[in-house]
Amino acid sequence: MKKVKQLLLILIFCSFLIGCTETKILERISLATLIGYDVANENDENVTATVIIRQVSPDNKSTLETQTNTEATNQGTRIKVNLQTAKKMLAGQTHTILFGKNLAERGLEEPLHGLMMNSELSSSIYLAVVDGDAKPLIEGNYKNITDIGQHVYNLIDHNVQRQHTVSSTLHEVVRNNYSPLRDLAIPIIKKEKDIIKINALAIFAGSKMVGQLTSEEAFYVIMLRDKFKAGALELKLPGDTLDQEKNTDEKLHVAIDSIQSKRTIKLVDKSTPEYDVEVDLACRIVELHSNANVGKPDVTKKLEKAIGKEIEKELKRIVKYTQEKNSDIFGFGDDYYASVRNSNLTEEKWNELYPNAKVNFKVNIEIVRNGVFE
Amino acid sequence: MKETLHISNNQKINAFLLFFIVTATQIGVGIHGFQRVIYQDAKQDAWISVILSFLLAHIVVYIMMKTLDMYDSNDLYGIHIDIFGKYLGNFLNILYIFYCSSAFFVIVKNYTEVINTWVFPYLSSMFLCLSILSIIIYTFKGGFRVIIGICFFSFFFLLWIPPILIIPLKYSDLNYLLPILDNELKGILKGVMSMSFTIVGFEIINFVYPFLKNKTKYKRYVHLGMLFTLFLYLSIMFVSLTFFSGEQLMKTIWATLTLFGFIRLPFIERIEIITICLWMIIILPNLCLYMWAAYRGVQRMVNISVNKFLLIFSSIMFVSGIFINKRTDINLLNDWFGKYAFAVVFIYPFILFLCALLKRQIKKMQVSNSEKS
């Protein structure tokens, strides 16, 4: 009995040793924080990866370095990068992954699959497309940006949180990619001298990038895809909205914020197909370039109507654009599948249906309050 | 009927502990990736399969308990011998011991595979297997009441799961659940069958039964325990179905872990790593109880000491673990075990119940005949 106990004790101590397997001591590893992929060569499959690597050194300073390599697979590039660095590279701290525009146009199917297979990466990292190639953006010198990996992540993260651009976590992108009836939308970022900015929104058909929307138009995309919890928008209304004497060409500028919206999509005719989309939107006026008294009910009503009309117009235009590109980023196909029984809807069938789909909009605006000064 | 097991009073447990025993044995490694298997058959109606499988399980467990109630205080092994005689009974006992051992084996293999994939890709699975076995042996040596105590504690390690599922709920799309019942009934029923790997565990009451203090009011705890598991499985199923798109769910091997991988808390970035390590405590009662059930059966057939049994059992597990290491092998093993478990847990109790009824009837007739003559 005593012997068994001793043996067990030894075994248990051995199991505590599990804590000593595969140590990853911060000073002895380097962390990839930002990865960019580009097409290396028009003719072959190879992909150039540019990696920002952060190295933490014992004297409390961390250094950044950039490594670039070309290989067909992620792991292949990784081996090559390891050959160039003094410390083992790990990818667990990667928060953002960038794709060059050329790669996005060639198709993101394989890169996305590779990212999902890797258990090191969390599926909550952000993806973005770079206008041009990713490499110059990552390697560029910026006056005010010390850590570009963190900077790009923060840039995308806060804009996603404030709903200024479409959320593009790896999970959401992969989800839409594998859903045959819905297409991707990923923000485009661009280097402009000393700053990096979110420039536009890339839209995809299948997994290939086919077009782009401006970042103002991204607002409407979010409105149709999801609900707003806190959005902001600037609109140009026709000049005669509040003042009959002015003519239509003069624009009345309005800015609204604290937008809360909810949309309902209803399939009314499944042969065309035809949708009724109703958007309920509550907001607050923060800026109005007019002297009209917004406190008056009839003025508010006029404004509400004009804003609603303007939004309807924009929505129509954007949906039309995606139809031309055959990129269903709003998930109309999913709605079709969800509301029609035994539809046997396939990707090919939906690709034929979507460009001809008819979408009717109805936007109900409610101006809840205005600023502190009338 | 005549054969009864005599368990001393200090070995017995309260009936309400059955609640913890049932949940602890039901929830094991299956929960990590059951969504994909069921989705393959039942598509967006996978949650109906989950509910149906639990309905079936409730019926089965009711029949099991009816059979057990026919005997005063006996476990399944004793019932087998009483009904089928020494030879056939012992043969069935061997089959059941084999079932318990393979359940043990499957759990260990799946868990080491998860650790190898997510946490330590370079760690030898043999070493992992060895350390798991040593922990189990240590617990097992503590005796039956210690195992039950572990069941009790492991329950509280499950309670954090439902609240944390609220975070991915933000990204879910209810459209993925629609249209309801759009698939053939056959697919949904097939999904019920695929659930068997995940849902089994409650058959352990066949062996715990003689250890109960109060045998009149124990049924409700078994049903309650299963309801809790249903609640947990169903909430995970709903969140996964709406969080992932269909094709994506089919490609995700451990959907629950990927789901956790998405969650990012301010103080910890990757909670699935911690979840996986914590899961050791959740599968511990599972493993201990299956080992214990196997031990009870072996002990009935041959006179063997605990130490000897532990040595033989763990070396068999360890050695067979060396041969099965590849993912494809493990998948095959899971498929095979799922079918075996379905037969043993879901079909066999009905046959046993009928046999027990028949046996009682025959005995009654014999008694009345002998009274007449």
Coordinates of N, CA and C in Angstrom, one line a residue, chain A residues 37 74 108-119 121 170 178:
Chain A
Y37 N -1.0 40.0 -46.6 CA -0.8 39.1 -47.8 C -1.0 39.8 -49.1
N74 N 0.8 29.5 -45.9 CA 1.1 30.3 -44.7 C 2.3 29.7 -43.9
L108 N -10.3 35.1 -51.9 CA -9.8 34.9 -50.6 C -10.0 33.5 -50.1
E109 N -10.6 32.6 -50.9 CA -11.0 31.3 -50.4 C -9.8 30.6 -49.7
E110 N -8.7 30.4 -50.3 CA -7.6 29.7 -49.7 C -7.0 30.4 -48.4
P111 N -6.7 31.7 -48.5 CA -6.2 32.3 -47.3 C -7.1 32.2 -46.1
L112 N -8.4 32.3 -46.4 CA -9.4 32.3 -45.2 C -9.4 30.9 -44.7
H113 N -9.4 29.9 -45.5 CA -9.4 28.5 -45.1 C -8.1 28.2 -44.2
G114 N -7.0 28.7 -44.7 CA -5.8 28.5 -43.9 C -5.8 29.2 -42.6
L115 N -6.4 30.4 -42.5 CA -6.5 31.1 -41.2 C -7.4 30.3 -40.2
M116 N -8.5 29.7 -40.8 CA -9.4 29.1 -39.9 C -8.8 27.8 -39.3
M117 N -8.0 27.1 -40.1 CA -7.4 25.8 -39.7 C -6.5 26.0 -38.6
N118 N -5.9 27.2 -38.5 CA -4.9 27.4 -37.5 C -5.5 27.7 -36.1
S119 N -5.2 26.8 -35.1 CA -5.9 27.0 -33.8 C -5.2 28.1 -33.0
L121 N -4.8 31.2 -34.0 CA -5.5 32.5 -34.2 C -6.9 32.4 -33.6
L170 N -12.8 37.8 -38.4 CA -12.5 36.6 -39.2 C -13.8 35.7 -39.2
Y178 N -18.8 31.1 -46.3 CA -19.3 29.7 -46.5 C -20.8 29.6 -46.6

